[in-house]
JSON list of C-alpha atoms in Angstrom, two decimals:
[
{"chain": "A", "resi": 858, "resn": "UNK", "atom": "CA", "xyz": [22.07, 4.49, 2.27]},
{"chain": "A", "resi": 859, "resn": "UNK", "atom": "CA", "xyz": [22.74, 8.28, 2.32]},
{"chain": "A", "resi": 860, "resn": "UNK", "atom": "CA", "xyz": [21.20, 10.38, -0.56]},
{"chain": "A", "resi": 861, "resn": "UNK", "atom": "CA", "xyz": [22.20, 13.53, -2.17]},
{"chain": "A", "resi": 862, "resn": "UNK", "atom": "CA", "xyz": [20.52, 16.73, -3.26]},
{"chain": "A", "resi": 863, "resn": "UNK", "atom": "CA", "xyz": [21.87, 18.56, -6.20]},
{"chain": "A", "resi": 864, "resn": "UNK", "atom": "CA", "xyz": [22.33, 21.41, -3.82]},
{"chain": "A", "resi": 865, "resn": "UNK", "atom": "CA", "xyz": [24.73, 19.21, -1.87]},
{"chain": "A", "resi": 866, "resn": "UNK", "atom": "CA", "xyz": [26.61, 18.24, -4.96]},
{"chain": "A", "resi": 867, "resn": "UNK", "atom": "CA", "xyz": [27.17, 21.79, -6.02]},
{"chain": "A", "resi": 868, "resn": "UNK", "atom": "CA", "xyz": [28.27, 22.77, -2.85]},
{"chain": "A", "resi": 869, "resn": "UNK", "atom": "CA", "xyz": [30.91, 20.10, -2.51]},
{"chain": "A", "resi": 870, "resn": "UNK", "atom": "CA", "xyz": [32.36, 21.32, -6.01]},
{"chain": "A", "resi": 871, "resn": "UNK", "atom": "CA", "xyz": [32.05, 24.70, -5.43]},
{"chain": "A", "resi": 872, "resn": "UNK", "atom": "CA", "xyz": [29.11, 25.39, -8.36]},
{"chain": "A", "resi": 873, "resn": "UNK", "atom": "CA", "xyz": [25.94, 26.30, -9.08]},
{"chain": "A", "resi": 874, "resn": "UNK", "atom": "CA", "xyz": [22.86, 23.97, -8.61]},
{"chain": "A", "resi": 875, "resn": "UNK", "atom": "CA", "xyz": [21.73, 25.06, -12.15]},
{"chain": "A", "resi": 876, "resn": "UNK", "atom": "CA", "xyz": [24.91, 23.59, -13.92]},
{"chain": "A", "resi": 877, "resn": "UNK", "atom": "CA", "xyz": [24.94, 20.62, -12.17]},
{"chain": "A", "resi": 878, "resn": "UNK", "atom": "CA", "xyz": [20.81, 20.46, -12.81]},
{"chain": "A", "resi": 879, "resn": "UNK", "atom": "CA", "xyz": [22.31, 21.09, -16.49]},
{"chain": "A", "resi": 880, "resn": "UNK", "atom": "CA", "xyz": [24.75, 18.43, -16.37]},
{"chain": "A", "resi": 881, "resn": "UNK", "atom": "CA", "xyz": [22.77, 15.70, -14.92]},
{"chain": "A", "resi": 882, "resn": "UNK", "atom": "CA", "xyz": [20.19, 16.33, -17.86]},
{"chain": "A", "resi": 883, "resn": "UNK", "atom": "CA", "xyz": [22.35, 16.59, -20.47]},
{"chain": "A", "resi": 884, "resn": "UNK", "atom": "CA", "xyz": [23.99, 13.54, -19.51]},
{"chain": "A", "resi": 885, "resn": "UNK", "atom": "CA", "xyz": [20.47, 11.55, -18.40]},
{"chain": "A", "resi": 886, "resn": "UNK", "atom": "CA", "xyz": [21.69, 10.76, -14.97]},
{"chain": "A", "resi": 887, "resn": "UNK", "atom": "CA", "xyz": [19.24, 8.92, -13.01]},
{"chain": "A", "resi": 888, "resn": "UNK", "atom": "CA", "xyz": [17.82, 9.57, -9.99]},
{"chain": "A", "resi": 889, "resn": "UNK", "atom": "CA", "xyz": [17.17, 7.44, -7.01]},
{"chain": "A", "resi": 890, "resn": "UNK", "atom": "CA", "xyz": [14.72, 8.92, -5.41]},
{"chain": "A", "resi": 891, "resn": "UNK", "atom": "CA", "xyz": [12.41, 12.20, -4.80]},
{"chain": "A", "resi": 892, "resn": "UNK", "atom": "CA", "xyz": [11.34, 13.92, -1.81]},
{"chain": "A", "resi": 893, "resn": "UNK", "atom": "CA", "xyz": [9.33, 17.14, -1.60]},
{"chain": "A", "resi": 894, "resn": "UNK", "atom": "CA", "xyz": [10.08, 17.88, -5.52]},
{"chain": "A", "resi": 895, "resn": "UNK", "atom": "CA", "xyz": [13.73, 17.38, -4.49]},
{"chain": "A", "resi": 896, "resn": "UNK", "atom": "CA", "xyz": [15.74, 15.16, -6.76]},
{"chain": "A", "resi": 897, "resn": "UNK", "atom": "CA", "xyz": [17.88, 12.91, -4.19]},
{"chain": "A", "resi": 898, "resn": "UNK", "atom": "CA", "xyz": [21.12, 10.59, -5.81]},
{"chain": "A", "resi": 899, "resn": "UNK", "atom": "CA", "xyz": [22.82, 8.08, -4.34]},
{"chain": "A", "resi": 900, "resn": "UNK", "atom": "CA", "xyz": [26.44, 8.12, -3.38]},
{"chain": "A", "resi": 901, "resn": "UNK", "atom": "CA", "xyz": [27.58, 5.79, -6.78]},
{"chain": "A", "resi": 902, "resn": "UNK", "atom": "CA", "xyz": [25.70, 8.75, -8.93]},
{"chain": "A", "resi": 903, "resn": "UNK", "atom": "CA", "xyz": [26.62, 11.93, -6.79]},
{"chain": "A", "resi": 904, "resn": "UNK", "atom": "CA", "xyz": [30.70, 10.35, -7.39]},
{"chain": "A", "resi": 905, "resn": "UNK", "atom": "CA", "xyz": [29.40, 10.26, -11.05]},
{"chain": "A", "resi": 906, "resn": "UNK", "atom": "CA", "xyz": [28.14, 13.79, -11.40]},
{"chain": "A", "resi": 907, "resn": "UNK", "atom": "CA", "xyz": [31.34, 15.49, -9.67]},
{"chain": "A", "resi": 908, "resn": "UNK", "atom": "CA", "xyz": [33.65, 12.99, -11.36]},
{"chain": "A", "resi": 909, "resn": "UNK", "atom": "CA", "xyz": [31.74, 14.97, -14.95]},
{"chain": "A", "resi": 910, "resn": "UNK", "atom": "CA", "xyz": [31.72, 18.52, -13.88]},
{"chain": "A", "resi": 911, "resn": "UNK", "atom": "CA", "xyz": [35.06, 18.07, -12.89]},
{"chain": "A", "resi": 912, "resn": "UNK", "atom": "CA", "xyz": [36.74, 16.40, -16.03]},
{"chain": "A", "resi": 913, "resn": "UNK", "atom": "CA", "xyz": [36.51, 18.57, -19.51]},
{"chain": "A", "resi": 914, "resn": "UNK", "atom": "CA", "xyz": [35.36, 15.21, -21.56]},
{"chain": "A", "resi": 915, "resn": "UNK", "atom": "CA", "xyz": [31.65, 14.72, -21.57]},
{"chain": "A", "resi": 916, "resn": "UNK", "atom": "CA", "xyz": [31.73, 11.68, -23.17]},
{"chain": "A", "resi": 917, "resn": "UNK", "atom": "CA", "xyz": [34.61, 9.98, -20.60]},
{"chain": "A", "resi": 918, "resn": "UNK", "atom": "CA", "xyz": [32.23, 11.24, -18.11]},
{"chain": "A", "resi": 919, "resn": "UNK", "atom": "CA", "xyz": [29.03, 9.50, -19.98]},
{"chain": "A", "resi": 920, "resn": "UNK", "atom": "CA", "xyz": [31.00, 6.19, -20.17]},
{"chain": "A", "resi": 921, "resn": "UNK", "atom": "CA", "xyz": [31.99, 5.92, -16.56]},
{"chain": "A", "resi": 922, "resn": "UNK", "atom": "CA", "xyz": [28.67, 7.08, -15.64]},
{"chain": "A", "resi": 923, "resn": "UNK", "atom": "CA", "xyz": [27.26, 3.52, -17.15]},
{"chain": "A", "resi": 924, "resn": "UNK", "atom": "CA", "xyz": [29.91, 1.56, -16.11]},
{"chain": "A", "resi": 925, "resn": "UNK", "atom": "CA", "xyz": [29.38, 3.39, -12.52]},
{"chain": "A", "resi": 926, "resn": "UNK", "atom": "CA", "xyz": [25.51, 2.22, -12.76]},
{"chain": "A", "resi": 927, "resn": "UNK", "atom": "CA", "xyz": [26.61, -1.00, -14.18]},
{"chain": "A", "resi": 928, "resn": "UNK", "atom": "CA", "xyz": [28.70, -1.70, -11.22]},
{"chain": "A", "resi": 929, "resn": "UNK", "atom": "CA", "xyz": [25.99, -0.41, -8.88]},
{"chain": "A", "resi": 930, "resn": "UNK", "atom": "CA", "xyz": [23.39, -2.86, -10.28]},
{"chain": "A", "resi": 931, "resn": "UNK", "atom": "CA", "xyz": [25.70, -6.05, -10.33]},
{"chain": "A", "resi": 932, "resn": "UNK", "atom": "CA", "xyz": [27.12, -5.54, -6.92]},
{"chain": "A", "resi": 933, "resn": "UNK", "atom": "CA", "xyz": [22.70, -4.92, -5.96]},
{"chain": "A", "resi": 934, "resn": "UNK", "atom": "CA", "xyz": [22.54, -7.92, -7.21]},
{"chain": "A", "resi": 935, "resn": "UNK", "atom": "CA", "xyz": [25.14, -10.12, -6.19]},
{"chain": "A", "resi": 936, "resn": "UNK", "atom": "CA", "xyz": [24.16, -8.91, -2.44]},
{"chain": "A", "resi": 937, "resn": "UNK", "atom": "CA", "xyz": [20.36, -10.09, -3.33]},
{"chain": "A", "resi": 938, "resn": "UNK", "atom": "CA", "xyz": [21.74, -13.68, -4.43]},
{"chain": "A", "resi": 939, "resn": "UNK", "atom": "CA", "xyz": [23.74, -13.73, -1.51]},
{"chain": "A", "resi": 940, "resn": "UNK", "atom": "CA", "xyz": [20.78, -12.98, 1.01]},
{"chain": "A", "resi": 941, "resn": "UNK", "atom": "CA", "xyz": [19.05, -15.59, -0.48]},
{"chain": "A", "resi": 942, "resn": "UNK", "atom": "CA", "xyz": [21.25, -18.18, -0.58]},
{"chain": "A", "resi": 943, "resn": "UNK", "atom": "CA", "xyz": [21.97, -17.21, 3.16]},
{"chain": "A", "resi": 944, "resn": "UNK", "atom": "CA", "xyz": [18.10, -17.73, 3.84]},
{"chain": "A", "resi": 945, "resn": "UNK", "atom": "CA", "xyz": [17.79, -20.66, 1.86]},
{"chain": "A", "resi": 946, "resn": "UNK", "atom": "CA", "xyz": [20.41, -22.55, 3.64]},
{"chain": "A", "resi": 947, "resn": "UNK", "atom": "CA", "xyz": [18.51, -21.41, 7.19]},
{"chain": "A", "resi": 948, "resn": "UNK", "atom": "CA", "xyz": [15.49, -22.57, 5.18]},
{"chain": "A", "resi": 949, "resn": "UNK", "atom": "CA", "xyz": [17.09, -26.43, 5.04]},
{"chain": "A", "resi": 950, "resn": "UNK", "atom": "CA", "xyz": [18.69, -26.20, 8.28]},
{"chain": "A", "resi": 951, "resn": "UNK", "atom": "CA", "xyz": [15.20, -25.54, 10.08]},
{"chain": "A", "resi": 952, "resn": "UNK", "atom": "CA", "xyz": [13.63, -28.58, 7.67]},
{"chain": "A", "resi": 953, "resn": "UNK", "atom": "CA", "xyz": [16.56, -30.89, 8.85]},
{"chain": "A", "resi": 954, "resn": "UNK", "atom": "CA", "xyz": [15.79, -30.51, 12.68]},
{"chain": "A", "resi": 955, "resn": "UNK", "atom": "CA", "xyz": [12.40, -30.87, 11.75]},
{"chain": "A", "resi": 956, "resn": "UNK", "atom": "CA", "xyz": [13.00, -33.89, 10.37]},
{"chain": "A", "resi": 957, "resn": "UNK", "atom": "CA", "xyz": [14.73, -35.07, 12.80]},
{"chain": "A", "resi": 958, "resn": "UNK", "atom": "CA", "xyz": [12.00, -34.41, 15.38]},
{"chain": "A", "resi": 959, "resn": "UNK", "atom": "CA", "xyz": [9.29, -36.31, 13.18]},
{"chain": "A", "resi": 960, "resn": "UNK", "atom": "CA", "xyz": [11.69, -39.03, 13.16]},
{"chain": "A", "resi": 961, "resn": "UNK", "atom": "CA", "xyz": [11.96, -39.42, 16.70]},
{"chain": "A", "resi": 962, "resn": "UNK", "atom": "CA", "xyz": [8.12, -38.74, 17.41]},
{"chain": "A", "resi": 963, "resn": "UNK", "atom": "CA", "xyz": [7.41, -41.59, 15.11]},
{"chain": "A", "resi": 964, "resn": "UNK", "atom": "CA", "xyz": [9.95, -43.94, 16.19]},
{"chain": "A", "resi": 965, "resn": "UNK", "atom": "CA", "xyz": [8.00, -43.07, 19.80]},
{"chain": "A", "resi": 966, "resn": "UNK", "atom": "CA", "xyz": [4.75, -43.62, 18.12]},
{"chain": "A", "resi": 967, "resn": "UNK", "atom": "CA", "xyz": [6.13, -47.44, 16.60]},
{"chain": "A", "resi": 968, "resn": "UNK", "atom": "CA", "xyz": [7.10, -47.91, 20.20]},
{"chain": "A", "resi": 969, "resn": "UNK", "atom": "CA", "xyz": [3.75, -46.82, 22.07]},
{"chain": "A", "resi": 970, "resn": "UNK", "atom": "CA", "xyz": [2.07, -49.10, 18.95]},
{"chain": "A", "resi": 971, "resn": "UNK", "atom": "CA", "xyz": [4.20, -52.27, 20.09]},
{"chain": "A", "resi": 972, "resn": "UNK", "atom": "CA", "xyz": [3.48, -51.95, 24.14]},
{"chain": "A", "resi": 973, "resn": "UNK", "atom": "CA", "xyz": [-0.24, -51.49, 23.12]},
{"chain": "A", "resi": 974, "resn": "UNK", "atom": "CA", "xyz": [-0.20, -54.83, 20.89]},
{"chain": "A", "resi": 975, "resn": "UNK", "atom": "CA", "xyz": [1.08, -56.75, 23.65]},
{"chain": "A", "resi": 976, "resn": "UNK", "atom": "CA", "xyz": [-0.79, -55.47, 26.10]},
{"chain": "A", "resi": 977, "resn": "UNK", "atom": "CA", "xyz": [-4.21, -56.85, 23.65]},
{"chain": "A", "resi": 978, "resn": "UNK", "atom": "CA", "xyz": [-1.92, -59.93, 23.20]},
{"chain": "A", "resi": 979, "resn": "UNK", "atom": "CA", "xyz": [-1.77, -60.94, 26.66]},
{"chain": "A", "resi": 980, "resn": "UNK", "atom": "CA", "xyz": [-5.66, -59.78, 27.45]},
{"chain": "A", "resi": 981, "resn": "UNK", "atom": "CA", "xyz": [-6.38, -62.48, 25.08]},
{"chain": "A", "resi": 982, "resn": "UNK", "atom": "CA", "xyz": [-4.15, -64.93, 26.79]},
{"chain": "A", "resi": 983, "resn": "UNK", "atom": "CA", "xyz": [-5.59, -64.06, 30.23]},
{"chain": "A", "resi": 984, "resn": "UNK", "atom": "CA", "xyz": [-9.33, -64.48, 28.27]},
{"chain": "A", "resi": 985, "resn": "UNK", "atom": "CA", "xyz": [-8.53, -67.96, 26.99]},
{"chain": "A", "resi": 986, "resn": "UNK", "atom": "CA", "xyz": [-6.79, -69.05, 30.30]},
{"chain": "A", "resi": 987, "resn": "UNK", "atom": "CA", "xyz": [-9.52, -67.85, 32.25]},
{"chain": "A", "resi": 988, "resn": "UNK", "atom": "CA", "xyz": [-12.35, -70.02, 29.37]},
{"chain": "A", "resi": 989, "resn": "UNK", "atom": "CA", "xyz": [-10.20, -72.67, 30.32]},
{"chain": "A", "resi": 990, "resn": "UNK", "atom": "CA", "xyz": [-10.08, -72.97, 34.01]},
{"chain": "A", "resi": 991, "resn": "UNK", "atom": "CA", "xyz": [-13.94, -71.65, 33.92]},
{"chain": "A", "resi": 992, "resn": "UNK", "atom": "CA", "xyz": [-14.85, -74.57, 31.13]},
{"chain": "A", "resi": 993, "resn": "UNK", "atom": "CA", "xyz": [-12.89, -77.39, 33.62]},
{"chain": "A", "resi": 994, "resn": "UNK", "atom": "CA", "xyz": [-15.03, -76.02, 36.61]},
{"chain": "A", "resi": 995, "resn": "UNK", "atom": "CA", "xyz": [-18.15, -75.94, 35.27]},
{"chain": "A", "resi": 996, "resn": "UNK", "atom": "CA", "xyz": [-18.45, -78.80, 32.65]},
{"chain": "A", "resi": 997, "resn": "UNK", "atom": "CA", "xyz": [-22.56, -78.98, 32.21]},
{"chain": "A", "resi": 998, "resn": "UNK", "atom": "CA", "xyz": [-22.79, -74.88, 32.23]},
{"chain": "A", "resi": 999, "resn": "UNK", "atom": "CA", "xyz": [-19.43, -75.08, 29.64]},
{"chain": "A", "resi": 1000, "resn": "UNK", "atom": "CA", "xyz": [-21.60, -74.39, 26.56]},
{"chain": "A", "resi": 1001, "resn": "UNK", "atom": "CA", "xyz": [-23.23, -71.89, 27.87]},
{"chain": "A", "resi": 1002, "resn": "UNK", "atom": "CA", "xyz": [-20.08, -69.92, 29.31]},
{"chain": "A", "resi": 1003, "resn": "UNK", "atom": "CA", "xyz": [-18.06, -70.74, 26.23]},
{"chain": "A", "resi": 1004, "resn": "UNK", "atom": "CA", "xyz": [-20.58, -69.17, 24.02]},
{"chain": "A", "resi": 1005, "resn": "UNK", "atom": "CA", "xyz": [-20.38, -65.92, 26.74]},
{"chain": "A", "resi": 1006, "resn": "UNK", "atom": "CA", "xyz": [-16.69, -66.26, 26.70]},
{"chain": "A", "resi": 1007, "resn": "UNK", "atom": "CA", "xyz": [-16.23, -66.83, 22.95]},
{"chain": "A", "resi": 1008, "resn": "UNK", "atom": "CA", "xyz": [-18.68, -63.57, 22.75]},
{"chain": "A", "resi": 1009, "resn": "UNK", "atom": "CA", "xyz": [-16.61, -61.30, 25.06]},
{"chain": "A", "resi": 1010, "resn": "UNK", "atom": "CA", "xyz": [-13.22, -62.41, 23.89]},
{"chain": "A", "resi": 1011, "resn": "UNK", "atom": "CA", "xyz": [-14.42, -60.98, 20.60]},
{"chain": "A", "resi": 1012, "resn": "UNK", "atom": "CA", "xyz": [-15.85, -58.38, 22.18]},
{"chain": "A", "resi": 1013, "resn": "UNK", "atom": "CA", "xyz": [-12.79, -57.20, 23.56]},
{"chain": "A", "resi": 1014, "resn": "UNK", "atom": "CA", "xyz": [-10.89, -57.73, 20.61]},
{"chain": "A", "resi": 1015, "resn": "UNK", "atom": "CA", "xyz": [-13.17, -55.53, 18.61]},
{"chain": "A", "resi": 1016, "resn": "UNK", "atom": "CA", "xyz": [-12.83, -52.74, 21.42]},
{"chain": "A", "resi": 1017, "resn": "UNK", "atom": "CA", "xyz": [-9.17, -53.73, 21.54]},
{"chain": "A", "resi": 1018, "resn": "UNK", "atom": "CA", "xyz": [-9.16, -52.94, 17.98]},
{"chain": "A", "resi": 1019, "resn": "UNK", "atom": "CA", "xyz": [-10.78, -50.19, 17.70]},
{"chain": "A", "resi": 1020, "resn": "UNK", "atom": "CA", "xyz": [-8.97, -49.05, 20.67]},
{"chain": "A", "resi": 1021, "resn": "UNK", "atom": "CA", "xyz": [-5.97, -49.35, 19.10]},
{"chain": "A", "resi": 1022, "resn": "UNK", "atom": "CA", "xyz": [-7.39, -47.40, 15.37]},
{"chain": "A", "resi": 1023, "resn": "UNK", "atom": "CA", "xyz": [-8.77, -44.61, 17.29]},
{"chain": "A", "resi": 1024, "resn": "UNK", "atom": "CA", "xyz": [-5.39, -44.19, 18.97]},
{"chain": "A", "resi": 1025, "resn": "UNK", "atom": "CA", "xyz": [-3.40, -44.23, 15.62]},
{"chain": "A", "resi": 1026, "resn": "UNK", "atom": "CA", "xyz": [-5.99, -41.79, 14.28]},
{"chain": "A", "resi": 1027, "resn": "UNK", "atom": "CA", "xyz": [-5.84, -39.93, 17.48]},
{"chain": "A", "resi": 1028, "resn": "UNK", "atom": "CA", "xyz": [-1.64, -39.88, 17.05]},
{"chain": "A", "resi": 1029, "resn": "UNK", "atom": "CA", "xyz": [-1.72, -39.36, 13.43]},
{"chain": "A", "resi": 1030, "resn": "UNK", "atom": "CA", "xyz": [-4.23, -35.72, 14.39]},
{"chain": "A", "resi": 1031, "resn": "UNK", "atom": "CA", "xyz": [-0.97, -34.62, 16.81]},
{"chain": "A", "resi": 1032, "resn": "UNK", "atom": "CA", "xyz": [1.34, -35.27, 14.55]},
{"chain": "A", "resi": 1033, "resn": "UNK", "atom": "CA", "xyz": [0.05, -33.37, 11.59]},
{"chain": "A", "resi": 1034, "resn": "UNK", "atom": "CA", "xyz": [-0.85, -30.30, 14.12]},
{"chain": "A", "resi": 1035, "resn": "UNK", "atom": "CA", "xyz": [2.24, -30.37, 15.40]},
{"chain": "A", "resi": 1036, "resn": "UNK", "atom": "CA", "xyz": [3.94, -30.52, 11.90]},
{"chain": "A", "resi": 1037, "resn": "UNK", "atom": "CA", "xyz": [1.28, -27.96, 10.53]},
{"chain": "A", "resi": 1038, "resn": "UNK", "atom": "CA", "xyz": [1.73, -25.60, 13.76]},
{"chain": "A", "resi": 1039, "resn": "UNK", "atom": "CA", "xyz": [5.44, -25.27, 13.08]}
]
């Protein structure tokens, strides 16, 4: 956004800095910024102040100085809203494809869960099969193998278990730094 000294303006309408100094006071014209004692105005204001010194009516010129500023401020702020409407919908767009990603990681997850469970389920098939064809083999040593078998089945199907909880735990850690890292 270009500024505007109040040398500039009284060059462009052929005057002297003091009047228009005058003018600007006498009419309470704001300024929009200041730079090395140097009162600067934007374009909306400079339009203002040669649109007054121009006219012979102070008070038209007072009038359409508001409604100048008035127009300034809404269209300010109609560009805001729109900005942030513009990076609220990015805002939803980015949470929708995440979304979608944690919905596909878990649906992976469900899947990885399932293949484990039947891999435990058919360890403990293999262990009873193997009691089985051990217990037929071996019938006066089958209460002492079926007591070691019956202790290592459960044995693996605590570590199976806590196999399995440690790898949910383990899954649920990546997912949340993953999620969190984003």
């Amino acid at each position: 956004m270009k500024l505007y000294s109040m040398k500039d303006i009284a060059e462009e309408i052929g005057k002297d800095k003091s009047n228009v100094y005058r003018y600007i006071k006498r009419n309470n014209i704001a300024h929009t910024d200041v730079k090395e004692r140097t009162l600067l105005f934007n374009a909306a204001q400079k339009s203002t102040i040669i649109k007054g010194m121009t006219s012979n009516s102070n008070d038209d010129v007072a009038q359409r100085s508001q409604h100048d500023q008035h127009n300034e401020h809404h269209s300010v702020t109609d560009n805001n809203t729109d900005q942030i409407i513009a990076a609220m919908q990015d805002n939803i767009k980015n949470l929708k494809e995440q979304n979608i990603l944690l919905a596909k990681q878990l649906e992976s997850k469900d899947k990885q869960l399932d293949e484990a469970q039947k891999l435990i389920d058919q360890q403990q098939q293999l262990n009873l099969s193997t009691q089985r064809l051990l217990t037929q083999q071996n019938e006066p040593q089958a209460v002492k193998q079926q007591a070691q078998t019956k202790q290592k089945s459960t044995e693996q199907a605590q570590e199976s278990e806590e196999n399995n909880d440690y790898q949910k735990k383990a899954n649920k850690k990546r997912f949340f730094k993953r999620f969190f890292a984003k």
